[in-house]
Coordinates of C-alpha atoms in Angstrom, one line a residue:
L1 CA 111.0 152.7 -8.7
A2 CA 111.4 155.1 -5.8
L3 CA 107.6 155.1 -5.2
F4 CA 107.5 151.3 -5.4
S5 CA 110.4 151.0 -2.9
L6 CA 108.6 153.5 -0.5
C7 CA 105.4 151.4 -0.7
Q8 CA 107.3 148.2 0.1
Q9 CA 108.7 149.9 3.2
L10 CA 105.3 151.2 4.3
K11 CA 103.5 147.9 3.8
P12 CA 104.6 146.2 7.1
V13 CA 103.7 149.3 9.1
F14 CA 100.3 149.6 7.4
M15 CA 99.6 145.9 7.9
K16 CA 100.6 146.1 11.6
E17 CA 98.2 149.0 12.1
V18 CA 95.3 147.2 10.4
D19 CA 96.0 144.1 12.4
S20 CA 96.0 146.1 15.6
H21 CA 92.7 147.8 14.9
F22 CA 91.1 144.6 13.7
T23 CA 92.1 142.8 16.9
E24 CA 90.8 145.6 19.1
F25 CA 87.5 145.6 17.1
V26 CA 87.1 141.8 17.6
N27 CA 87.9 142.0 21.3
S28 CA 85.4 144.8 21.7
L29 CA 82.7 142.9 19.8
V30 CA 83.2 139.7 21.9
A31 CA 82.9 141.7 25.1
K32 CA 79.8 143.5 23.9
S33 CA 78.2 140.3 22.8
A34 CA 78.8 138.6 26.1
F35 CA 77.4 141.7 27.9
L36 CA 74.3 141.6 25.7
D37 CA 73.8 137.9 26.4
S38 CA 74.0 138.4 30.1
S39 CA 71.7 141.4 30.1
S40 CA 69.1 139.7 27.9
S41 CA 68.8 136.8 30.3
A42 CA 66.1 138.7 32.2
S43 CA 63.9 138.7 29.2
L44 CA 63.8 134.9 29.2
F45 CA 61.2 135.0 32.0
P46 CA 58.1 137.0 31.0
A47 CA 55.9 138.7 33.5
S48 CA 53.3 135.9 33.3
C49 CA 55.7 133.4 35.0
S50 CA 54.5 131.8 38.2
E51 CA 56.1 132.7 41.5
K52 CA 57.7 129.2 41.6
E53 CA 59.3 129.8 38.2
L54 CA 60.6 133.2 39.2
H55 CA 62.1 131.8 42.4
K56 CA 63.7 129.0 40.4
A57 CA 65.2 131.5 38.0
K58 CA 66.5 133.7 40.8
S59 CA 68.3 130.7 42.4
L60 CA 70.5 130.2 39.3
R61 CA 73.5 132.5 39.1
A62 CA 75.0 133.6 35.8
P63 CA 77.8 131.3 34.7
P64 CA 81.3 132.6 34.8
E65 CA 81.5 133.2 31.0
H66 CA 78.8 135.9 31.4
G67 CA 81.2 137.8 33.7
K68 CA 84.5 139.5 32.9
I69 CA 86.1 138.7 29.5
F70 CA 89.8 138.4 29.6
T71 CA 91.7 139.2 26.4
A72 CA 95.3 139.7 25.5
R73 CA 96.1 143.5 25.7
R74 CA 98.9 145.7 26.9
S75 CA 98.8 148.3 29.7
L76 CA 97.9 151.8 28.5
L77 CA 101.1 153.4 29.8
D78 CA 103.3 150.9 27.9
E79 CA 101.5 152.0 24.7
L80 CA 101.7 155.7 25.6
F81 CA 105.4 155.6 26.5
E82 CA 106.1 154.6 22.9
V83 CA 105.1 158.1 22.0
S84 CA 108.1 160.4 22.5
H85 CA 105.9 163.3 23.7
I86 CA 104.4 161.2 26.5
R87 CA 107.8 159.7 27.4
T88 CA 109.1 163.2 28.0
I89 CA 106.6 163.6 30.9
Y90 CA 108.2 160.5 32.4
H91 CA 111.6 162.1 32.0
M92 CA 110.4 165.2 33.7
F93 CA 109.4 163.2 36.8
I94 CA 112.9 161.6 36.8
A95 CA 114.4 165.1 36.6
L96 CA 112.3 166.1 39.6
L97 CA 113.6 163.1 41.5
I98 CA 117.2 164.2 40.8
V99 CA 116.4 167.7 42.0
F100 CA 115.0 166.2 45.3
I101 CA 118.2 164.1 45.7
L102 CA 120.5 167.1 45.1
S103 CA 118.4 169.3 47.4
T104 CA 118.6 166.8 50.2
L105 CA 122.4 166.2 49.8
L106 CA 123.2 169.9 49.6
V107 CA 121.1 170.8 52.6
D108 CA 122.6 168.0 54.7
F109 CA 126.1 169.1 53.5
I110 CA 125.5 172.7 54.5
D111 CA 123.9 171.8 57.9
E112 CA 126.2 168.9 58.9
G113 CA 129.4 169.8 57.0
R114 CA 129.3 166.3 55.4
L115 CA 127.2 164.2 53.1
V116 CA 124.5 162.3 55.0
L117 CA 123.5 159.3 53.0
G118 CA 121.4 157.5 55.6
F119 CA 117.9 156.3 54.9
D120 CA 116.6 156.1 58.5
L121 CA 113.0 156.6 57.4
L122 CA 113.0 153.7 55.0
V123 CA 114.8 151.5 57.6
F124 CA 112.1 152.4 60.2
V125 CA 108.9 152.0 58.1
F126 CA 110.1 148.6 56.7
G127 CA 111.3 147.3 60.0
K128 CA 110.7 143.8 61.4
F129 CA 110.7 142.2 58.0
P130 CA 111.2 138.6 59.2
V131 CA 107.9 138.9 61.1
V132 CA 106.3 140.2 57.9
F133 CA 107.6 137.4 55.8
C134 CA 106.6 134.6 58.2
T135 CA 103.1 136.2 58.6
W136 CA 102.7 136.3 54.8
L137 CA 103.9 132.7 54.4
C138 CA 101.4 131.5 56.9
M139 CA 98.5 133.5 55.3
F140 CA 99.4 132.2 51.8
C141 CA 99.8 128.6 52.8
A142 CA 96.5 128.7 54.7
T143 CA 94.8 130.3 51.6
V144 CA 96.2 127.6 49.4
I145 CA 95.1 124.6 51.6
I146 CA 91.9 125.6 53.4
P147 CA 89.6 127.2 50.8
Y148 CA 90.6 124.6 48.1
G149 CA 90.3 121.7 50.6
L150 CA 86.8 122.8 51.8
F151 CA 85.6 123.3 48.2
F152 CA 87.0 120.0 47.1
H153 CA 85.4 118.0 49.9
W154 CA 82.1 119.8 49.5
A155 CA 81.9 119.3 45.7
Q156 CA 83.0 115.6 45.9
G157 CA 80.2 114.7 48.2
Y158 CA 77.5 117.1 47.2
C159 CA 76.1 115.0 44.3
S160 CA 75.6 111.9 46.5
S161 CA 74.6 113.7 49.7
S162 CA 71.0 113.3 50.9
H163 CA 71.3 116.6 53.0
R164 CA 72.7 119.0 50.5
V165 CA 71.5 122.1 52.2
I166 CA 72.9 121.1 55.5
R167 CA 76.2 120.1 53.9
S168 CA 76.4 123.4 52.0
L169 CA 75.7 125.4 55.2
F170 CA 78.3 123.5 57.2
Y171 CA 81.1 124.0 54.6
G172 CA 80.0 127.6 54.1
M173 CA 80.3 128.3 57.8
L174 CA 83.8 126.7 57.9
F175 CA 84.8 128.9 54.9
T176 CA 83.4 132.0 56.5
L177 CA 85.1 131.2 59.8
F178 CA 88.4 130.9 58.0
Q179 CA 87.9 134.2 56.2
T180 CA 87.0 136.1 59.3
V181 CA 89.3 134.5 61.9
G182 CA 92.1 132.9 60.0
L183 CA 92.6 135.6 57.4
G184 CA 90.8 138.4 59.2
F185 CA 91.7 138.4 62.9
G186 CA 95.0 136.5 62.7
P187 CA 97.2 138.9 60.6
T188 CA 95.6 142.0 62.3
Y189 CA 96.5 140.6 65.7
I190 CA 100.1 139.9 64.6
A191 CA 100.5 143.4 63.1
L192 CA 99.3 145.0 66.3
S193 CA 100.9 142.7 68.9
Y194 CA 104.3 142.8 67.3
A195 CA 104.0 146.6 66.8
L196 CA 105.0 146.5 63.2
P197 CA 106.0 149.8 61.6
P198 CA 103.7 151.4 59.1
A199 CA 105.0 150.1 55.8
S200 CA 105.4 146.5 57.2
R201 CA 101.8 146.7 58.4
F202 CA 100.7 147.9 54.9
I203 CA 102.3 144.8 53.4
V204 CA 100.5 142.4 55.9
I205 CA 97.1 144.1 55.7
L206 CA 97.0 144.6 52.0
E207 CA 98.0 140.9 51.5
Q208 CA 95.3 140.0 53.9
V209 CA 92.7 141.9 51.9
R210 CA 94.0 140.5 48.6
L211 CA 93.9 136.9 49.8
V212 CA 90.3 137.3 51.3
M213 CA 89.1 138.6 47.9
K214 CA 90.9 135.9 46.0
A215 CA 89.4 133.1 48.1
H216 CA 86.0 134.6 47.8
S217 CA 86.3 134.8 44.0
F218 CA 87.4 131.2 43.8
V219 CA 84.4 129.9 45.8
R220 CA 82.0 132.3 44.1
E221 CA 82.9 131.3 40.6
N222 CA 83.1 127.5 41.2
V223 CA 80.1 126.8 43.4
P224 CA 77.5 127.7 40.7
R225 CA 79.3 125.4 38.3
V226 CA 79.0 122.4 40.7
L227 CA 75.3 123.2 41.3
S228 CA 74.7 123.4 37.6
S229 CA 76.4 120.1 36.9
V230 CA 74.4 118.4 39.6
K231 CA 71.2 119.9 38.2
E232 CA 72.0 118.7 34.7
K233 CA 73.0 115.3 36.2
S234 CA 76.5 115.5 34.7
S235 CA 78.8 112.5 35.1
S236 CA 81.7 114.6 36.3
V237 CA 82.0 117.4 38.9
P238 CA 83.9 120.5 37.6
I239 CA 86.6 120.8 40.2
P240 CA 89.6 123.0 39.2
R241 CA 93.1 121.5 39.6
I242 CA 95.2 122.8 42.5
S243 CA 97.7 124.2 39.9
Q244 CA 94.9 126.4 38.4
Y245 CA 94.0 127.7 41.9
L246 CA 97.7 128.3 42.7
Y247 CA 98.2 130.2 39.4
F248 CA 95.2 132.4 40.3
L249 CA 96.7 133.3 43.7
F250 CA 99.7 134.8 42.0
A251 CA 98.0 136.2 38.9
P252 CA 97.3 140.0 38.9
T253 CA 93.5 139.6 38.9
L254 CA 90.8 139.1 41.5
I255 CA 88.4 137.3 39.2
Y256 CA 88.9 133.5 39.0
R257 CA 89.0 131.6 35.8
D258 CA 90.3 128.1 35.0
N259 CA 92.4 129.5 32.2
Y260 CA 93.6 133.0 31.2
P261 CA 95.1 134.3 27.9
R262 CA 98.8 133.7 28.1
N263 CA 101.8 135.2 26.4
P264 CA 104.2 132.8 24.7
M265 CA 107.4 133.8 26.6
V266 CA 108.6 135.9 29.5
R267 CA 110.6 139.1 28.9
W268 CA 112.9 139.1 31.9
G269 CA 114.4 142.4 30.9
Y270 CA 110.9 143.9 31.1
V271 CA 110.4 142.3 34.5
A272 CA 113.8 143.8 35.8
T273 CA 112.8 147.2 34.5
K274 CA 109.5 147.2 36.2
F275 CA 110.9 146.1 39.6
A276 CA 113.7 148.8 39.2
Q277 CA 110.9 151.4 38.6
V278 CA 109.1 150.2 41.8
L279 CA 112.4 150.6 43.7
G280 CA 112.9 154.1 42.2
S281 CA 109.3 155.1 43.1
L282 CA 110.0 154.0 46.7
F283 CA 113.0 156.3 46.9
Y284 CA 111.0 159.0 45.2
A285 CA 108.4 158.8 48.0
Y286 CA 111.2 158.8 50.6
Y287 CA 112.5 162.1 49.3
I288 CA 109.0 163.6 49.1
F289 CA 108.4 162.9 52.7
V290 CA 111.9 164.0 53.8
R291 CA 111.8 167.3 51.8
L292 CA 108.1 168.3 51.7
C293 CA 106.3 166.6 54.6
I294 CA 108.4 165.9 57.7
P295 CA 109.9 169.4 58.2
Q296 CA 106.4 171.0 57.9
F297 CA 104.5 168.6 60.2
R298 CA 107.1 168.0 62.8
N299 CA 107.0 171.7 63.7
S300 CA 103.3 172.4 63.1
S301 CA 102.3 169.6 65.5
Q302 CA 103.9 171.6 68.4
E303 CA 102.1 174.8 67.6
T304 CA 98.7 176.0 68.8
F305 CA 95.9 174.9 66.4
N306 CA 94.2 177.6 64.4
L307 CA 92.1 177.8 61.2
R308 CA 94.7 179.8 59.3
G309 CA 97.4 177.3 60.0
L310 CA 95.1 174.4 58.9
V311 CA 94.2 176.0 55.6
L312 CA 97.9 176.8 54.8
C313 CA 98.8 173.2 55.8
I314 CA 96.2 171.7 53.5
F315 CA 97.3 173.8 50.5
N316 CA 101.0 173.1 51.3
S317 CA 100.2 169.4 51.3
I318 CA 98.6 169.3 47.8
L319 CA 102.0 168.9 46.0
P320 CA 103.3 166.0 48.0
G321 CA 99.8 164.5 48.1
V322 CA 99.5 164.5 44.3
L323 CA 103.0 163.2 43.8
I324 CA 102.3 160.3 46.2
L325 CA 99.1 159.6 44.3
F326 CA 101.0 159.4 41.0
L327 CA 103.7 157.2 42.6
V328 CA 101.2 154.8 44.1
F329 CA 99.5 154.5 40.7
F330 CA 102.7 154.1 38.7
A331 CA 104.6 151.8 41.2
F332 CA 101.7 149.4 42.0
L333 CA 99.0 149.5 39.3
H334 CA 101.5 149.8 36.5
C335 CA 105.0 148.5 37.4
W336 CA 104.2 145.9 40.1
L337 CA 101.2 144.3 38.4
N338 CA 102.9 144.3 35.0
A339 CA 106.0 142.7 36.5
F340 CA 104.0 139.8 38.0
A341 CA 101.9 139.6 34.8
E342 CA 105.0 139.2 32.7
M343 CA 106.4 136.5 35.0
M344 CA 103.1 134.6 35.0
R345 CA 102.7 135.2 31.2
F346 CA 99.4 136.8 32.0
A347 CA 98.3 138.5 28.8
D348 CA 95.5 140.8 30.0
R349 CA 97.3 143.9 31.3
M350 CA 94.3 146.2 31.6
F351 CA 94.9 147.0 35.3
Y352 CA 93.7 150.6 34.8
K353 CA 92.2 152.7 32.1
D354 CA 92.6 156.4 31.2
W355 CA 91.4 157.7 34.5
W356 CA 93.2 161.0 34.0
N357 CA 90.8 161.9 31.2
S358 CA 87.7 161.3 33.4
T359 CA 85.1 164.1 33.4
S360 CA 83.1 162.4 36.1
Y361 CA 83.9 160.7 39.4
A362 CA 81.8 157.8 38.3
N363 CA 84.2 157.1 35.4
Y364 CA 87.2 157.8 37.7
Y365 CA 86.1 155.1 40.1
R366 CA 85.7 152.6 37.3
T367 CA 89.0 153.3 35.6
W368 CA 91.5 154.1 38.4
N369 CA 91.9 150.5 39.7
V370 CA 90.2 148.1 37.3
V371 CA 91.4 145.0 39.2
V372 CA 89.5 146.0 42.4
H373 CA 86.6 147.6 40.5
D374 CA 85.9 144.3 38.7
W375 CA 85.7 142.4 42.1
L376 CA 83.4 145.0 43.6
Y377 CA 81.2 145.1 40.4
Y378 CA 80.8 141.3 40.0
Y379 CA 80.7 140.1 43.6
A380 CA 79.3 143.1 45.5
Y381 CA 77.2 145.2 43.1
R382 CA 75.8 142.5 40.8
D383 CA 75.3 139.9 43.5
F384 CA 73.4 142.6 45.5
L385 CA 71.1 143.1 42.6
W386 CA 70.8 139.4 42.1
F387 CA 69.7 139.0 45.7
F388 CA 67.4 142.0 46.1
G389 CA 66.4 142.8 42.5
K390 CA 67.3 145.4 39.9
K391 CA 65.1 148.1 41.4
F392 CA 67.6 148.6 44.2
R393 CA 70.4 149.9 42.1
A394 CA 71.0 153.0 44.3
A395 CA 71.1 150.8 47.4
A396 CA 73.6 148.5 45.6
M397 CA 75.8 151.4 44.7
L398 CA 75.6 152.7 48.3
S399 CA 76.6 149.3 49.7
V400 CA 79.6 149.1 47.3
F401 CA 80.7 152.5 48.4
S402 CA 80.3 151.6 52.1
V403 CA 82.3 148.4 51.7
S404 CA 85.1 150.1 49.8
A405 CA 85.3 153.0 52.2
A406 CA 85.2 150.8 55.3
V407 CA 88.0 148.6 53.9
H408 CA 90.2 151.6 53.0
E409 CA 89.7 153.1 56.5
Y410 CA 90.4 149.7 58.1
V411 CA 93.7 149.5 56.2
L412 CA 94.8 153.0 57.2
S413 CA 93.6 152.5 60.8
I414 CA 95.6 149.4 61.3
C415 CA 98.7 150.7 59.5
F416 CA 98.9 154.0 61.3
G417 CA 97.8 152.6 64.7
F418 CA 94.9 155.0 65.3
F419 CA 91.3 155.4 64.1
Y420 CA 90.9 158.8 62.4
P421 CA 88.3 158.4 59.7
V422 CA 89.3 161.2 57.3
L423 CA 89.4 159.0 54.3
F424 CA 86.1 157.4 55.2
C425 CA 84.3 160.7 55.5
L426 CA 85.8 162.0 52.2
F427 CA 84.8 158.7 50.5
M428 CA 81.3 158.4 51.9
C429 CA 80.4 162.1 51.9
F430 CA 82.2 164.0 49.1
G431 CA 82.9 160.9 47.1
M432 CA 79.3 159.7 47.1
V433 CA 78.0 163.2 46.3
F434 CA 80.5 163.7 43.4
N435 CA 79.6 160.3 42.1
F436 CA 76.0 161.5 41.5
I437 CA 76.7 165.1 40.6
L438 CA 79.8 164.5 38.4
N439 CA 78.2 161.5 36.6
D440 CA 78.7 160.1 33.1
R441 CA 76.5 162.8 31.5
R442 CA 79.1 165.4 32.3
K443 CA 81.3 165.9 29.3
G444 CA 83.7 168.5 28.2
P445 CA 87.1 169.8 29.4
I446 CA 85.7 171.9 32.2
W447 CA 84.5 168.8 34.1
N448 CA 87.9 167.2 33.8
V449 CA 89.3 170.4 35.4
I450 CA 86.7 170.2 38.2
M451 CA 87.6 166.6 38.8
W452 CA 91.3 167.3 39.0
T453 CA 90.8 170.3 41.3
S454 CA 88.7 168.3 43.8
L455 CA 91.2 165.4 43.6
F456 CA 94.1 167.8 44.4
L457 CA 92.2 169.3 47.3
G458 CA 91.3 165.8 48.6
Q459 CA 94.9 164.6 48.5
G460 CA 96.0 167.8 50.4
V461 CA 93.4 167.1 53.1
I462 CA 94.4 163.5 53.5
I463 CA 98.1 164.2 53.7
C464 CA 97.7 167.1 56.0
L465 CA 95.2 165.6 58.5
Y466 CA 96.8 162.2 58.8
S467 CA 100.3 163.7 59.1
Q468 CA 99.2 166.2 61.8
E469 CA 97.5 163.4 63.8
W470 CA 100.6 161.2 63.5
Y471 CA 102.9 163.8 65.0
A472 CA 100.3 165.1 67.4
R473 CA 100.2 161.6 69.0
Q474 CA 103.9 161.7 69.4
Y475 CA 104.5 165.2 70.7
C476 CA 101.3 166.6 72.1
P477 CA 100.2 165.8 75.6
M478 CA 97.1 163.6 75.7
E479 CA 95.3 165.7 78.3
N480 CA 95.1 168.5 75.8

């Protein structure tokens, strides 16, 4: 009877595990089959095809269902935090935050003779918030109205138009003009002309980049559908509803689909927890800068430059650099995206993979930020190969690296107020070299150690050089 009772208790647990593994297997099988279907499309056109047939085949893009497959799945950290051993690491970071807070309070009490609870740094970096909000509202409303309106009018008249190429070029030029001037130049001009502080500029510029990528994905995914329906002489033109486009603008993905897998309900407690963790990460970053960065760089910027000081500065910057890296990952890629996904009932939570286990930089780039990687892979890398041919894979990879590095450096240049291409050089030089040297053939723990070592050093260089330049522009005379 005891054995029977034990079996009855273990039965639900066993069935849950079986169901979980079976669901994962089916999702993997669907994704692999879609990939094989898309990769086998090249074999439909043998080498004996005429030039006209090859050109015709090249002019047809892969339909959206041959792209990214969205499935209902949880974020990796949510699953890992259910393991008590992994959750202890999270508790250790909270304990470190408490130590930072106590250290700051005690030092201020000893120096000032009282508790100093001001957050002047946070007030400064997030200043002029009304300008930020108005700028974001204008950007968002323009992105809702203009790309959808242009696509709607182009699609409605494309079927009956006698000058389809001219019509497409006209609307394409209007859309490009909106992307470059409306979303490109406008927010940048406001950020610079109003002299927004760094964090406020980050909000404006990152939203600018996000909306540009969203609008491009919407047009890129829907134009081939309209062309295909006209070619097949369909009775209806596949135009998405405005509600579908609006949902996409808020959804935590940069790949447009008419529909996504949805959860049945919203867990508002989960949403509140994630936003609280974002706020906690913000204060965590504040104490890192107050205790580890500002005292060091405020003094070093007034000293004579020498190689010994630079080396010491880089290695002293590794700890705050790595902590900031973890905080950016946890606060944005995990907490912020999961909070919005929960509010939108967006079921596919794979915003990142196990990048910390990477033994190659190629795998690290693919797994660190899956949301941006998907956009770069489908709209930059694959479209480059579609246009130039599959024999230019190295050139396609180089172009993706160049675009990514340029956008990262653009964001930092606008937000800091000066052009100092440290990140661009690290990305294009060391990042590109490591991508080919530390490739997917590198396996074993030693390569993971090498990847982490180079990542630590890179974070130290970034924090050190950008911080030195920031203070040098404030305290050092320009003639020197």
